[in-house]
């Protein structure tokens, strides 16, 4: 993830504590869903007067709304119910993948409010053109969001490749090498909205963004949250992300998680990454479609057809999925031996295919994970949550920046 | 790692800050090697009077010594030179491996002061007996240490298996399953030293302990420290550990790092862990010896002979090492794609064999790590430091606990 350039930060100094407390109060309201000034004061350990002053600033900045009167649940006079604003500051997430672009706007509470997805082939198209397409889709999404009075304060791109310092170092399945994605997208979007100030643009790997969504809106947001997991994103490529103690493990260059390029067979087919026999060659979308006798370039309709055939019990399809599941299980067992995660989450196209992939993956895991740690029939392997995907995760990363320092975004 | 039971902690409360500051001052002196009260005060931001009082307590507790007069390098009167005591509180590390036991005592500065290693075969010996052997070796080491006025305040075991909650869940190459190692060792050691209070015993995986030693005394202690690396420990088994931002990545159950059981060939030979074709079967000590035509049970003399033959340019030996290096490289490339570490460190028997293993490992890495991240001839692959091993790492973990809260250990 790159640091979002964002609006210039106010000078540090005497207002640092107040800015910190603004964030603390906003986070507390977001955590509670709906609460009162008194309850916030009790929880964060500030005086009621201090909290009231901070709440006024958050109301004025459009971060909070209040409505009606509610009883605090304790003795005393009723308080006003505070909650995160459903309008105002929002995050824009833009997933650019090989055969689709998906854009979403999330509000301060993380809810997915506007979504626009277009299926199109981004292969063999110059990167600048793909980013212009994505900017057009983003601009239309922002127009819809404005209709709901949501005002995006930043953009995060989610891209299927090695992303660092605003640049895609390599995205083999898109055929990108050293593409200044943030800059190109930002300029294209600004050109489409000349009347608006340019939005700061950040970028991240798509599997990282999807794993963040799983952490905040899926497995990590359950009653018994999963705070450490290995995430696999099945697409044209096979992306991956590692979450440890509620944080992404990014690695020395920001490139951790590339499980799609772990080798299954050193003599296997050449991969777009330059190596041979990578997992992607056995368990990527093209391999699944090809194995089932479908056109490997059939895209989303192909995956839908694959699922339909599997549901029909088509032998070749089921066998192809089982074979891919074995390969996934082989590589995932190694990753589990290395990382000892609480859970393994399969997302992207793997989610609907779990009924057929899952048993084969679990079989390999229970046979290969060091002793007794992967009991058969356990629940450590799971499909990704339907409420989390890379675009929402990317948008939520923008919102996280807002919540971490609301003062920086007030009065935009 | 288990939490060391240790002496009972003093009640928290008004002395918490003082205890924290005691640790801070001790750590500062350790970091500097030799310093003055004035320099400590300047560095930690406490008053000279407060630091003097804390230093008196650390001198009385035997944690620090002072000698002569030194000039502080600044204007003013000379200060007394403070340094860590070379006698007094110390840590005991006990590595129990398949064909040796190595015990060491380190002082507060982390120096390896007494070392006793015995080569013996721990296979097919009941675990209790192995732990009694180790306790006898430890008792002799403690006697030597006492002759140097070093007084171990705790023990940490380093074991080649899955270690959690004081128990070895599984150590395939020792043939151990659910062995209460801490308890058995502690009782055996106490029985050998009935006149002394029992030492608290902790335990850890041997590769984790070796990685800690590499972090504190090897790659992590250089002028440009490596704070994140993948560590491989070549022994009878192949152990592994992952260091991220200067901390061990332990995983959900404490079992992360098991790279020896990452699969090279799903149809390969059965491994002691129950899986097939694990890295250990291709790059463990037995495989190296067998590949070179030596007796696979030849132990340390066998490895010495292997190195001698490789130095002589013996074709079969060089080919066996190159083949093992390819397998290592294959698995390590997957781990690097997953983790994106700054460096990969090869320790244990791999260290002396690096001239022959290294090129093959690097070749696989440069061909298989995602684009351009593993340039040929780079320095990201390195042999472990000769000054770091599992016994020293384990002993240093005891010392770390002491330095973190010296008050808890004072007056023992």
PDB file of C-alpha atoms in Angstrom, chain A residues 93-203:
ATOM      1  CA  UNK A  93     -12.340   1.493  -4.421  1.00  0.00           C
ATOM      2  CA  UNK A  94     -11.429   0.461  -7.951  1.00  0.00           C
ATOM      3  CA  UNK A  95     -10.533  -3.136  -8.687  1.00  0.00           C
ATOM      4  CA  UNK A  96      -8.973  -3.547 -12.103  1.00  0.00           C
ATOM      5  CA  UNK A  97      -8.720  -7.192 -12.979  1.00  0.00           C
ATOM      6  CA  UNK A  98      -7.983  -9.109 -16.142  1.00  0.00           C
ATOM      7  CA  UNK A  99     -11.576  -9.468 -17.284  1.00  0.00           C
ATOM      8  CA  UNK A 100     -13.512  -6.950 -15.264  1.00  0.00           C
ATOM      9  CA  UNK A 101     -13.392  -3.602 -13.512  1.00  0.00           C
ATOM     10  CA  UNK A 102     -15.395  -3.219 -10.326  1.00  0.00           C
ATOM     11  CA  UNK A 103     -15.813   0.098  -8.582  1.00  0.00           C
ATOM     12  CA  UNK A 104     -17.485   0.786  -5.298  1.00  0.00           C
ATOM     13  CA  UNK A 105     -18.134   3.610  -2.895  1.00  0.00           C
ATOM     14  CA  UNK A 106     -18.308   2.839   0.795  1.00  0.00           C
ATOM     15  CA  UNK A 107     -19.510   5.194   3.485  1.00  0.00           C
ATOM     16  CA  UNK A 108     -17.848   5.882   6.828  1.00  0.00           C
ATOM     17  CA  UNK A 109     -19.455   2.797   8.345  1.00  0.00           C
ATOM     18  CA  UNK A 110     -17.882   0.659   5.615  1.00  0.00           C
ATOM     19  CA  UNK A 111     -21.185  -0.119   3.867  1.00  0.00           C
ATOM     20  CA  UNK A 112     -20.995  -0.789   0.134  1.00  0.00           C
ATOM     21  CA  UNK A 113     -23.276   1.998  -1.158  1.00  0.00           C
ATOM     22  CA  UNK A 114     -22.709   2.177  -4.902  1.00  0.00           C
ATOM     23  CA  UNK A 115     -21.261  -0.534  -7.083  1.00  0.00           C
ATOM     24  CA  UNK A 116     -20.551  -0.549 -10.807  1.00  0.00           C
ATOM     25  CA  UNK A 117     -18.956  -3.604 -12.389  1.00  0.00           C
ATOM     26  CA  UNK A 118     -18.121  -3.984 -16.062  1.00  0.00           C
ATOM     27  CA  UNK A 119     -16.927  -7.221 -17.599  1.00  0.00           C
ATOM     28  CA  UNK A 120     -14.433  -6.510 -20.323  1.00  0.00           C
ATOM     29  CA  UNK A 121     -11.187  -7.931 -21.538  1.00  0.00           C
ATOM     30  CA  UNK A 122      -8.220  -5.937 -20.279  1.00  0.00           C
ATOM     31  CA  UNK A 123      -5.627  -8.180 -21.901  1.00  0.00           C
ATOM     32  CA  UNK A 124      -3.789  -6.886 -24.914  1.00  0.00           C
ATOM     33  CA  UNK A 125      -4.955  -3.366 -24.202  1.00  0.00           C
ATOM     34  CA  UNK A 126      -2.339  -0.737 -23.387  1.00  0.00           C
ATOM     35  CA  UNK A 127      -2.221  -0.065 -19.619  1.00  0.00           C
ATOM     36  CA  UNK A 128      -3.033   3.618 -20.085  1.00  0.00           C
ATOM     37  CA  UNK A 129      -6.188   2.694 -21.934  1.00  0.00           C
ATOM     38  CA  UNK A 130      -7.248   0.189 -19.259  1.00  0.00           C
ATOM     39  CA  UNK A 131      -6.731   2.843 -16.606  1.00  0.00           C
ATOM     40  CA  UNK A 132      -8.772   5.339 -18.655  1.00  0.00           C
ATOM     41  CA  UNK A 133     -11.593   2.787 -18.912  1.00  0.00           C
ATOM     42  CA  UNK A 134     -11.442   2.295 -15.179  1.00  0.00           C
ATOM     43  CA  UNK A 135     -11.485   6.070 -14.640  1.00  0.00           C
ATOM     44  CA  UNK A 136     -14.632   6.370 -16.768  1.00  0.00           C
ATOM     45  CA  UNK A 137     -16.329   3.663 -14.712  1.00  0.00           C
ATOM     46  CA  UNK A 138     -15.164   5.382 -11.554  1.00  0.00           C
ATOM     47  CA  UNK A 139     -16.490   8.742 -12.727  1.00  0.00           C
ATOM     48  CA  UNK A 140     -19.936   7.259 -13.355  1.00  0.00           C
ATOM     49  CA  UNK A 141     -19.854   5.624  -9.933  1.00  0.00           C
ATOM     50  CA  UNK A 142     -18.975   8.950  -8.341  1.00  0.00           C
ATOM     51  CA  UNK A 143     -21.930  10.553 -10.106  1.00  0.00           C
ATOM     52  CA  UNK A 144     -24.241   7.918  -8.617  1.00  0.00           C
ATOM     53  CA  UNK A 145     -22.640   8.429  -5.224  1.00  0.00           C
ATOM     54  CA  UNK A 146     -23.174  12.190  -5.440  1.00  0.00           C
ATOM     55  CA  UNK A 147     -26.869  11.426  -5.953  1.00  0.00           C
ATOM     56  CA  UNK A 148     -26.752   9.796  -2.532  1.00  0.00           C
ATOM     57  CA  UNK A 149     -24.802  12.774  -1.164  1.00  0.00           C
ATOM     58  CA  UNK A 150     -21.682  10.676  -0.758  1.00  0.00           C
ATOM     59  CA  UNK A 151     -18.466  12.521  -1.463  1.00  0.00           C
ATOM     60  CA  UNK A 152     -15.389  10.350  -2.061  1.00  0.00           C
ATOM     61  CA  UNK A 153     -12.285  11.866  -0.482  1.00  0.00           C
ATOM     62  CA  UNK A 154      -9.813   9.432  -2.036  1.00  0.00           C
ATOM     63  CA  UNK A 155      -9.367   6.472  -4.341  1.00  0.00           C
ATOM     64  CA  UNK A 156      -7.588   3.184  -3.817  1.00  0.00           C
ATOM     65  CA  UNK A 157      -6.823   0.962  -6.795  1.00  0.00           C
ATOM     66  CA  UNK A 158      -6.710  -2.817  -6.356  1.00  0.00           C
ATOM     67  CA  UNK A 159      -4.562  -4.462  -9.011  1.00  0.00           C
ATOM     68  CA  UNK A 160      -3.655  -8.079  -9.819  1.00  0.00           C
ATOM     69  CA  UNK A 161       0.103  -7.770  -9.531  1.00  0.00           C
ATOM     70  CA  UNK A 162       3.102  -6.527  -7.599  1.00  0.00           C
ATOM     71  CA  UNK A 163       2.244  -3.013  -6.481  1.00  0.00           C
ATOM     72  CA  UNK A 164       4.692  -0.687  -4.792  1.00  0.00           C
ATOM     73  CA  UNK A 165       5.219   3.050  -4.583  1.00  0.00           C
ATOM     74  CA  UNK A 166       2.278   3.882  -6.846  1.00  0.00           C
ATOM     75  CA  UNK A 167       3.579   1.634  -9.595  1.00  0.00           C
ATOM     76  CA  UNK A 168       2.622  -1.822 -10.790  1.00  0.00           C
ATOM     77  CA  UNK A 169       5.987  -3.489 -10.989  1.00  0.00           C
ATOM     78  CA  UNK A 170       4.536  -6.498 -12.737  1.00  0.00           C
ATOM     79  CA  UNK A 171       1.037  -7.829 -13.422  1.00  0.00           C
ATOM     80  CA  UNK A 172       1.726 -10.872 -15.584  1.00  0.00           C
ATOM     81  CA  UNK A 173      -1.868 -11.639 -16.538  1.00  0.00           C
ATOM     82  CA  UNK A 174      -2.489  -8.072 -17.622  1.00  0.00           C
ATOM     83  CA  UNK A 175       0.894  -7.981 -19.342  1.00  0.00           C
ATOM     84  CA  UNK A 176       1.888  -4.893 -17.345  1.00  0.00           C
ATOM     85  CA  UNK A 177       5.443  -3.997 -16.432  1.00  0.00           C
ATOM     86  CA  UNK A 178       6.359  -0.896 -14.470  1.00  0.00           C
ATOM     87  CA  UNK A 179       3.097   0.941 -15.034  1.00  0.00           C
ATOM     88  CA  UNK A 180       2.632   4.195 -13.071  1.00  0.00           C
ATOM     89  CA  UNK A 181      -0.953   3.218 -12.318  1.00  0.00           C
ATOM     90  CA  UNK A 182      -1.773   5.807  -9.671  1.00  0.00           C
ATOM     91  CA  UNK A 183      -0.576   8.675 -11.769  1.00  0.00           C
ATOM     92  CA  UNK A 184      -2.244   7.522 -15.000  1.00  0.00           C
ATOM     93  CA  UNK A 185      -5.548   6.780 -13.291  1.00  0.00           C
ATOM     94  CA  UNK A 186      -5.507  10.009 -11.290  1.00  0.00           C
ATOM     95  CA  UNK A 187      -4.936  12.109 -14.387  1.00  0.00           C
ATOM     96  CA  UNK A 188      -7.616  10.292 -16.374  1.00  0.00           C
ATOM     97  CA  UNK A 189     -10.148  10.740 -13.587  1.00  0.00           C
ATOM     98  CA  UNK A 190      -9.251  14.410 -13.120  1.00  0.00           C
ATOM     99  CA  UNK A 191      -9.711  15.002 -16.854  1.00  0.00           C
ATOM    100  CA  UNK A 192     -13.210  13.531 -16.627  1.00  0.00           C
ATOM    101  CA  UNK A 193     -14.154  15.778 -13.710  1.00  0.00           C
ATOM    102  CA  UNK A 194     -12.426  19.085 -14.482  1.00  0.00           C
ATOM    103  CA  UNK A 195     -14.787  20.980 -12.167  1.00  0.00           C
ATOM    104  CA  UNK A 196     -13.758  18.951  -9.069  1.00  0.00           C
ATOM    105  CA  UNK A 197     -10.497  18.907  -7.116  1.00  0.00           C
ATOM    106  CA  UNK A 198      -8.359  15.889  -8.020  1.00  0.00           C
ATOM    107  CA  UNK A 199      -8.730  12.951  -5.678  1.00  0.00           C
ATOM    108  CA  UNK A 200      -5.642  11.458  -4.039  1.00  0.00           C
ATOM    109  CA  UNK A 201      -4.975   7.985  -5.467  1.00  0.00           C
ATOM    110  CA  UNK A 202      -3.398   5.022  -3.679  1.00  0.00           C
ATOM    111  CA  UNK A 203      -2.926   1.451  -4.845  1.00  0.00           C
TER     112      UNK A 203
END
